[in-house]
mmCIF file of C-alpha atoms in Angstrom:
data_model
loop_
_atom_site.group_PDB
_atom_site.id
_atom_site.type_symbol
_atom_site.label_atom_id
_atom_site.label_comp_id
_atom_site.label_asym_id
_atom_site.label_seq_id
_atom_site.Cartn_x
_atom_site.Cartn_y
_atom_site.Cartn_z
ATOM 1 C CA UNK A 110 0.000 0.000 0.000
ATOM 2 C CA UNK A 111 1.094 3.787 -0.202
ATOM 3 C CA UNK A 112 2.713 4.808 2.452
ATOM 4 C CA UNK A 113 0.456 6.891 4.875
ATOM 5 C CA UNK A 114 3.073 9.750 5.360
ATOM 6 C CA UNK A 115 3.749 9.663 1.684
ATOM 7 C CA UNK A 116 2.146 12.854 -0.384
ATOM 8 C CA UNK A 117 2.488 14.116 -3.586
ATOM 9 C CA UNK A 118 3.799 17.605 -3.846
ATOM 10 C CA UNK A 119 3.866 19.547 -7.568
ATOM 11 C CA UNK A 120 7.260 21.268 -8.285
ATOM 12 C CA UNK A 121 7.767 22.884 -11.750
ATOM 13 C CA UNK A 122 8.302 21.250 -15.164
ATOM 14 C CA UNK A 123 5.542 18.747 -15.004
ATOM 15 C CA UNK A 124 8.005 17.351 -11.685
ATOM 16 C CA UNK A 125 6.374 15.857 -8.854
ATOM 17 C CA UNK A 126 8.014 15.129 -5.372
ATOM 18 C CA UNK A 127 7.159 11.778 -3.736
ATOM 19 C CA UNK A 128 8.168 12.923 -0.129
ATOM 20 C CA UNK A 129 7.530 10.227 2.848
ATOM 21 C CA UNK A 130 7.312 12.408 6.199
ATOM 22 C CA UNK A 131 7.754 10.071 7.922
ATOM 23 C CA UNK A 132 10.897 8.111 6.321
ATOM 24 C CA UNK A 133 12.644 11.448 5.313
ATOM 25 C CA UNK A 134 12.577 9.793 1.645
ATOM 26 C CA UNK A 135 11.777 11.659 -1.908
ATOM 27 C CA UNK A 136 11.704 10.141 -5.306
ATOM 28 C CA UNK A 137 10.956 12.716 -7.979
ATOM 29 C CA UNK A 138 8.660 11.730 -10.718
ATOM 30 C CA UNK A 139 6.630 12.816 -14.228
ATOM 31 C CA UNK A 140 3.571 11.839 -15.803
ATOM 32 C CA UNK A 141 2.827 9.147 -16.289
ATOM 33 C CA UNK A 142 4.002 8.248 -13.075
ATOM 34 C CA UNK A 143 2.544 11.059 -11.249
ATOM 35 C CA UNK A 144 -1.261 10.060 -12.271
ATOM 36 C CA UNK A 145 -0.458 6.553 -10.868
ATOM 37 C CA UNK A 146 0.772 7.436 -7.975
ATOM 38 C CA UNK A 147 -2.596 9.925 -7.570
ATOM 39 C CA UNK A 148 -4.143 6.889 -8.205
ATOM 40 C CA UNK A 149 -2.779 4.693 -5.586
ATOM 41 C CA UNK A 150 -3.583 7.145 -3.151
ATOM 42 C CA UNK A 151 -7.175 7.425 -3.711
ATOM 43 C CA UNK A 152 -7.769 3.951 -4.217
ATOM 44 C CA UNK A 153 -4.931 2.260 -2.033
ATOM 45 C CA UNK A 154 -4.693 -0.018 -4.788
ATOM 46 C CA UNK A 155 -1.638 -2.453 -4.990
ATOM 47 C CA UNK A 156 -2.250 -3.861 -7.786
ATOM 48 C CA UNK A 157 -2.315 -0.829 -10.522
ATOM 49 C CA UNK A 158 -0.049 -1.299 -13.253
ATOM 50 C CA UNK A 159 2.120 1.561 -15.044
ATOM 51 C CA UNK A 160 2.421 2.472 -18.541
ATOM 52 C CA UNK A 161 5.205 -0.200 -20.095
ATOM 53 C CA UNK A 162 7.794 2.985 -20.361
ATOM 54 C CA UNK A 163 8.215 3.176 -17.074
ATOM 55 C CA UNK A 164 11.386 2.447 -16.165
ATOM 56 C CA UNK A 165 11.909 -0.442 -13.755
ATOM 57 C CA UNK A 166 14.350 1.577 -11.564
ATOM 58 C CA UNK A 167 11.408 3.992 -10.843
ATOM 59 C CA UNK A 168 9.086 1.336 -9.660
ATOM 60 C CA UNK A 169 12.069 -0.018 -7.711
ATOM 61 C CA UNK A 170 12.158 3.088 -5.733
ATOM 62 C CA UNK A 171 8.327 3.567 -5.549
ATOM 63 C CA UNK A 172 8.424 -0.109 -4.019
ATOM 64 C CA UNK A 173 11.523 0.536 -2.192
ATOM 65 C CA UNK A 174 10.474 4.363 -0.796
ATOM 66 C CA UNK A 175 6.593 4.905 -0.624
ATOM 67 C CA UNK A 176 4.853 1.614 -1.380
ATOM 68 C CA UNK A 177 4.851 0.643 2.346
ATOM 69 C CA UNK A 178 2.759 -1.591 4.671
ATOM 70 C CA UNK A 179 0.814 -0.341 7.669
ATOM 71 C CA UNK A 180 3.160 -2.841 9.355
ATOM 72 C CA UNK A 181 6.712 -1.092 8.241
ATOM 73 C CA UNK A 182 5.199 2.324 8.817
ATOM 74 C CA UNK A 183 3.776 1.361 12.250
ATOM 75 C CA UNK A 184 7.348 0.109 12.938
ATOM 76 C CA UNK A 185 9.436 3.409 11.686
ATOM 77 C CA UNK A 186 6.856 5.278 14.398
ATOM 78 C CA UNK A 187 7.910 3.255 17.322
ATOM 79 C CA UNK A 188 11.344 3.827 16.136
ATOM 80 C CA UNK A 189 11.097 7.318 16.108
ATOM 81 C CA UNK A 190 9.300 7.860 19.393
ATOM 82 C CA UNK A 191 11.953 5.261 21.246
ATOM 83 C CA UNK A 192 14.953 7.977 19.672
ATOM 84 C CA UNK A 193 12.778 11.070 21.071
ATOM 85 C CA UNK A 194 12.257 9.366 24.415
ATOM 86 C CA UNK A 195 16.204 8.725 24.759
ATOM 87 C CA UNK A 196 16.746 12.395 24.542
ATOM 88 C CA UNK A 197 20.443 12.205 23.228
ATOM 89 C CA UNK A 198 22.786 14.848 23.796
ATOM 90 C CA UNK A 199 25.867 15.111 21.544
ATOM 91 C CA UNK A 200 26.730 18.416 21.068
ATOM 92 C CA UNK A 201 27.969 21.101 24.048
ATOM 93 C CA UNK A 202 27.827 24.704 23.852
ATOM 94 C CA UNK A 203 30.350 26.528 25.862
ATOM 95 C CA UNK A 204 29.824 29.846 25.898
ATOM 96 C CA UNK A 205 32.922 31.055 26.529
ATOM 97 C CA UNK A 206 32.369 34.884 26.901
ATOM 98 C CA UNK A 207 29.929 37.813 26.647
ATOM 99 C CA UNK A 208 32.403 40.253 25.569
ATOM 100 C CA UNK A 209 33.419 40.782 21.967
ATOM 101 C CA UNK A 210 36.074 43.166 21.046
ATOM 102 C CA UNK A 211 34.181 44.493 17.869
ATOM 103 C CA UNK A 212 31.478 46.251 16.731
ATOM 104 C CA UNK A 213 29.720 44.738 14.138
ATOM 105 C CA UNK A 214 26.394 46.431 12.883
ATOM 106 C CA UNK A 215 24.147 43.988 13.108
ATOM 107 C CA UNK A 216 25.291 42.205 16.010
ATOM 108 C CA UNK A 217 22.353 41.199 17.596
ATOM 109 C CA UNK A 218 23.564 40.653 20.956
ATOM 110 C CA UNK A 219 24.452 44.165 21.534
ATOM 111 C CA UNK A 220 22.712 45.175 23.923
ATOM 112 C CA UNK A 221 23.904 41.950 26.070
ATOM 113 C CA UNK A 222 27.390 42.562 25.226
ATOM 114 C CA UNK A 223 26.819 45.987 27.017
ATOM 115 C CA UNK A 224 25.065 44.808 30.105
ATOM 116 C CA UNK A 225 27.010 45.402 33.116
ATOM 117 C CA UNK A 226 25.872 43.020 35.348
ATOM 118 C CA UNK A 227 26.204 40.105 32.842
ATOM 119 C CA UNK A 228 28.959 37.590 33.814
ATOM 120 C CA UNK A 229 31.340 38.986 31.119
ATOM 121 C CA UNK A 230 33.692 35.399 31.323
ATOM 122 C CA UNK A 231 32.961 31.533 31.895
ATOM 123 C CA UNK A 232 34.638 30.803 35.220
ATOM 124 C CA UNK A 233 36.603 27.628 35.330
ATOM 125 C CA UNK A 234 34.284 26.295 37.864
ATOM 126 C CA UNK A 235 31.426 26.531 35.213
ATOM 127 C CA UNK A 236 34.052 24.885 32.520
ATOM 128 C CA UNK A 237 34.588 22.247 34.985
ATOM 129 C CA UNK A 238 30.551 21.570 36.116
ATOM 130 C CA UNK A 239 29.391 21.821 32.517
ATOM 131 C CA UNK A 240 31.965 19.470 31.357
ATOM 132 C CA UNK A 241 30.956 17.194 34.416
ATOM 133 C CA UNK A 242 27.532 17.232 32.946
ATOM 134 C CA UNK A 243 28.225 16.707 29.627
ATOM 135 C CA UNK A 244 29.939 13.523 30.962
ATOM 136 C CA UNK A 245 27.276 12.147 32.354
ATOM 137 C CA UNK A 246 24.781 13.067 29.648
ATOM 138 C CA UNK A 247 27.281 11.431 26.242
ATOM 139 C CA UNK A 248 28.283 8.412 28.131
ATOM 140 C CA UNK A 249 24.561 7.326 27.791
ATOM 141 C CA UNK A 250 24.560 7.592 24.107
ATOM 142 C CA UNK A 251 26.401 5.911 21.349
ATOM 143 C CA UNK A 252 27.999 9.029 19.486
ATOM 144 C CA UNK A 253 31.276 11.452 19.321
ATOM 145 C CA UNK A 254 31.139 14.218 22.072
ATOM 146 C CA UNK A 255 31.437 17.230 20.464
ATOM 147 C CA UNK A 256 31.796 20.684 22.178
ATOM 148 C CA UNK A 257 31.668 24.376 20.533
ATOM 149 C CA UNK A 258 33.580 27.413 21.846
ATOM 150 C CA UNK A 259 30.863 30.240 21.364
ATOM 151 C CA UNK A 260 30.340 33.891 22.357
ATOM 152 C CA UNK A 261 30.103 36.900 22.149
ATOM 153 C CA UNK A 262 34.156 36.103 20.967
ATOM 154 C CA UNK A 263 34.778 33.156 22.728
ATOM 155 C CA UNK A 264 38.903 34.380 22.211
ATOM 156 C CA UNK A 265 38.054 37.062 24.519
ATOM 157 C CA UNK A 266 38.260 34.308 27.204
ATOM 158 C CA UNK A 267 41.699 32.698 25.968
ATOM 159 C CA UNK A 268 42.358 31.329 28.980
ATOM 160 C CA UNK A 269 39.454 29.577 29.772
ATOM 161 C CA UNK A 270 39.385 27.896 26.135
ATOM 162 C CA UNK A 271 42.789 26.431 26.544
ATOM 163 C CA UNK A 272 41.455 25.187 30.057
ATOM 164 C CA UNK A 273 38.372 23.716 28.526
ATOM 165 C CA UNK A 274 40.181 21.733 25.377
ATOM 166 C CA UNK A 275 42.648 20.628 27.834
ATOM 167 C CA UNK A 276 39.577 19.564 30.846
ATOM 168 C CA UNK A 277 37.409 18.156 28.144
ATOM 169 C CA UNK A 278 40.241 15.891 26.557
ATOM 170 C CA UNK A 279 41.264 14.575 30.057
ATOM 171 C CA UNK A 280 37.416 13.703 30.563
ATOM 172 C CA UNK A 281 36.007 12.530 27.158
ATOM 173 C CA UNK A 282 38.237 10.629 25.107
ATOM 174 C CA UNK A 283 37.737 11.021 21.280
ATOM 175 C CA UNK A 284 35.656 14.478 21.777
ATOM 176 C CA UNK A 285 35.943 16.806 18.904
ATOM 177 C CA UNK A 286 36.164 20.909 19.003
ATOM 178 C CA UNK A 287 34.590 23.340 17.325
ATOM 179 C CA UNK A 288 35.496 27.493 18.175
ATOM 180 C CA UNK A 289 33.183 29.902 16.486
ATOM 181 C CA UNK A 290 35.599 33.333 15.899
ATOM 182 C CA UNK A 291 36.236 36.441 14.294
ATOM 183 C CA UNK A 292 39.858 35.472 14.097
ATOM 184 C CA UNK A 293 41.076 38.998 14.879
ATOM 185 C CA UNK A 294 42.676 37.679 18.299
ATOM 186 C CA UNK A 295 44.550 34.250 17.514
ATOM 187 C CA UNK A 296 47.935 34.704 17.112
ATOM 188 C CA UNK A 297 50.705 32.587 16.501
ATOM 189 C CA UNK A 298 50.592 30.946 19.729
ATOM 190 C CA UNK A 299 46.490 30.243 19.434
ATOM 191 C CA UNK A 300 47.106 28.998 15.841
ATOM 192 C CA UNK A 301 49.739 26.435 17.276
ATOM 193 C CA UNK A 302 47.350 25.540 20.442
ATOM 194 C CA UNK A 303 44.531 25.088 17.645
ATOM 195 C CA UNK A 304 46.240 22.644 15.231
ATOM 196 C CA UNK A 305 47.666 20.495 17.879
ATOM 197 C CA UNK A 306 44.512 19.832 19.185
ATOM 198 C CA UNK A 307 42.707 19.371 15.794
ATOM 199 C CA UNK A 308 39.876 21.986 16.598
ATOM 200 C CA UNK A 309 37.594 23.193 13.827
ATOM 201 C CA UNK A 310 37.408 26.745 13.285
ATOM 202 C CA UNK A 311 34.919 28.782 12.023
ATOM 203 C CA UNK A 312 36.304 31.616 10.914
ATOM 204 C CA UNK A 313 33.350 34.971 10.569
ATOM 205 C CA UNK A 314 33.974 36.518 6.999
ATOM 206 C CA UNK A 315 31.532 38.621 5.247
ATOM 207 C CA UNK A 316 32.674 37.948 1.403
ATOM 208 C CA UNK A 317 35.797 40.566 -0.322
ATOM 209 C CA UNK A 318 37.414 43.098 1.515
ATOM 210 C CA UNK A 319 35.226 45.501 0.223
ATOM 211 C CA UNK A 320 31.774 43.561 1.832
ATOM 212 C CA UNK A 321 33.220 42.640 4.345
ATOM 213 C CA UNK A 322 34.830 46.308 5.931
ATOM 214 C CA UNK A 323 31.122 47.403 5.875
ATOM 215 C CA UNK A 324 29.432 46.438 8.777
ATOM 216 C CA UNK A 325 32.105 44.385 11.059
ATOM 217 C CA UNK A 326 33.927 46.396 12.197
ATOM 218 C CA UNK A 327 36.108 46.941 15.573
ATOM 219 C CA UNK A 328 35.521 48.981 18.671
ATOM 220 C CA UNK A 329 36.829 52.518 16.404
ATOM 221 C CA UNK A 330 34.463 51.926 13.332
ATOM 222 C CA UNK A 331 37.672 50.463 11.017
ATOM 223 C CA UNK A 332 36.912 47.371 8.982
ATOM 224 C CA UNK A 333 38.606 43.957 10.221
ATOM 225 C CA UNK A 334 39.353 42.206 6.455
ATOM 226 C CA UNK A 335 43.097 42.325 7.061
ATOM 227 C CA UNK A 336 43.358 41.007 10.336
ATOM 228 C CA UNK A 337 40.657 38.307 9.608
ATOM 229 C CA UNK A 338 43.065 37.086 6.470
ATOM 230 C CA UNK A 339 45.823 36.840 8.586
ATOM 231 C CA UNK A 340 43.787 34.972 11.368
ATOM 232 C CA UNK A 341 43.023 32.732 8.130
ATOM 233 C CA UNK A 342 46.912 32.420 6.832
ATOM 234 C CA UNK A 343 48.283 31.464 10.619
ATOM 235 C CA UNK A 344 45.928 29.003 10.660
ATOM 236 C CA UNK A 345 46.535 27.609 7.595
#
């Protein structure tokens, strides 16, 4: 039968999308395909035949992708809601600090970055109990921890980064960094610290110099391409 959580969904060009919402599956389709498949759905009818020009590796993936039992579907649901129930937690924000040293224009955390009575750094303490936590939480689940450095600019808290990499890879073998930056504060040093400990960077840059120099911009209004390329070259 057709797949209850299968529906037909017109695109352009005489295309149709198959999409099962419930199997996260698509098989894209044209007449006379399309019609059948209408069809089916109206008359949950199994044994409809297509047009001999069909090609067999399209019914293949009808079979394969939206011609499903009650059975298989009521089995993917009880999948499903046994994953939701487990509540797995893979990935850690740490949000390293709530200062940034630029001004971008359309930061939109400005008016938190200029709160006074905001905690401006993580404490090692917090590293140290949200790490604990995270422990406890990915040793339940069958996956790679992974923790991202965050901010404001989480390099505004250098210190506490290197203590977190160095806390987290004590505590969770195989976990894998990510730190979310403007680059404008890694130097040489960072760079080195970075590479040896295989983080992933993700390194803010608004397109050509020119783009870019616009709107993110440090604390005295002048644009940040040059030291963002040679954030990008150290690290390279």
């Amino acid at each position: 039968m057709f797949s209850q959580y299968a529906h037909v969904i017109e695109l352009e060009d005489g295309v149709s999308a198959l999409w099962n919402a419930l199997w996260l599956r698509a098989v894209f389709v044209q007449e006379p395909v399309t019609s059948y498949v209408k069809t089916m759905m109206a008359n949950q009818n199994p044994n409809g035949t297509l047009q001999p020009a069909v090609e067999a590796e399209v019914i293949e993936a009808l079979q394969n992708e939206m011609f499903l039992s009650p059975e298989e579907d009521t089995a993917k649901v009880e999948e499903l809601r046994s994953i939701l129930t487990t509540e797995p937690i893979g990935i850690m924000y740490l949000i390293m600090s709530n200062l940034c040293n630029l001004a971008c224009g359309y930061c939109y955390l400005k008016e938190l970055l200029n709160t006074p009575q905001v905690e401006k750094v993580m404490s090692k303490d917090m590293i140290r109990s949200a790490i604990a936590l995270y422990k406890s939480l990915v040793a339940e689940v069958d996956m790679t921890p992974q923790i991202v450095l965050y901010g404001g600019e989480p390099m505004t808290n250098r210190d506490g980064v290197v203590y977190a990499v160095e806390l987290a890879e004590a505590e969770l073998p195989g976990v894998e960094f990510i730190l979310n930056t403007n680059g404008t504060l890694i130097d040489d040093k960072m760079a080195a610290f970075i590479a040896d400990h295989k983080i992933s960077v993700g390194l803010s840059v608004d397109g050509q110099k020119e783009q870019h120099d616009v709107n993110r911009v440090d604390k005295a209004g002048r644009g940040t391409f040059d030291n963002v390329a040679e954030a990008h070259r150290k690290l390279q």
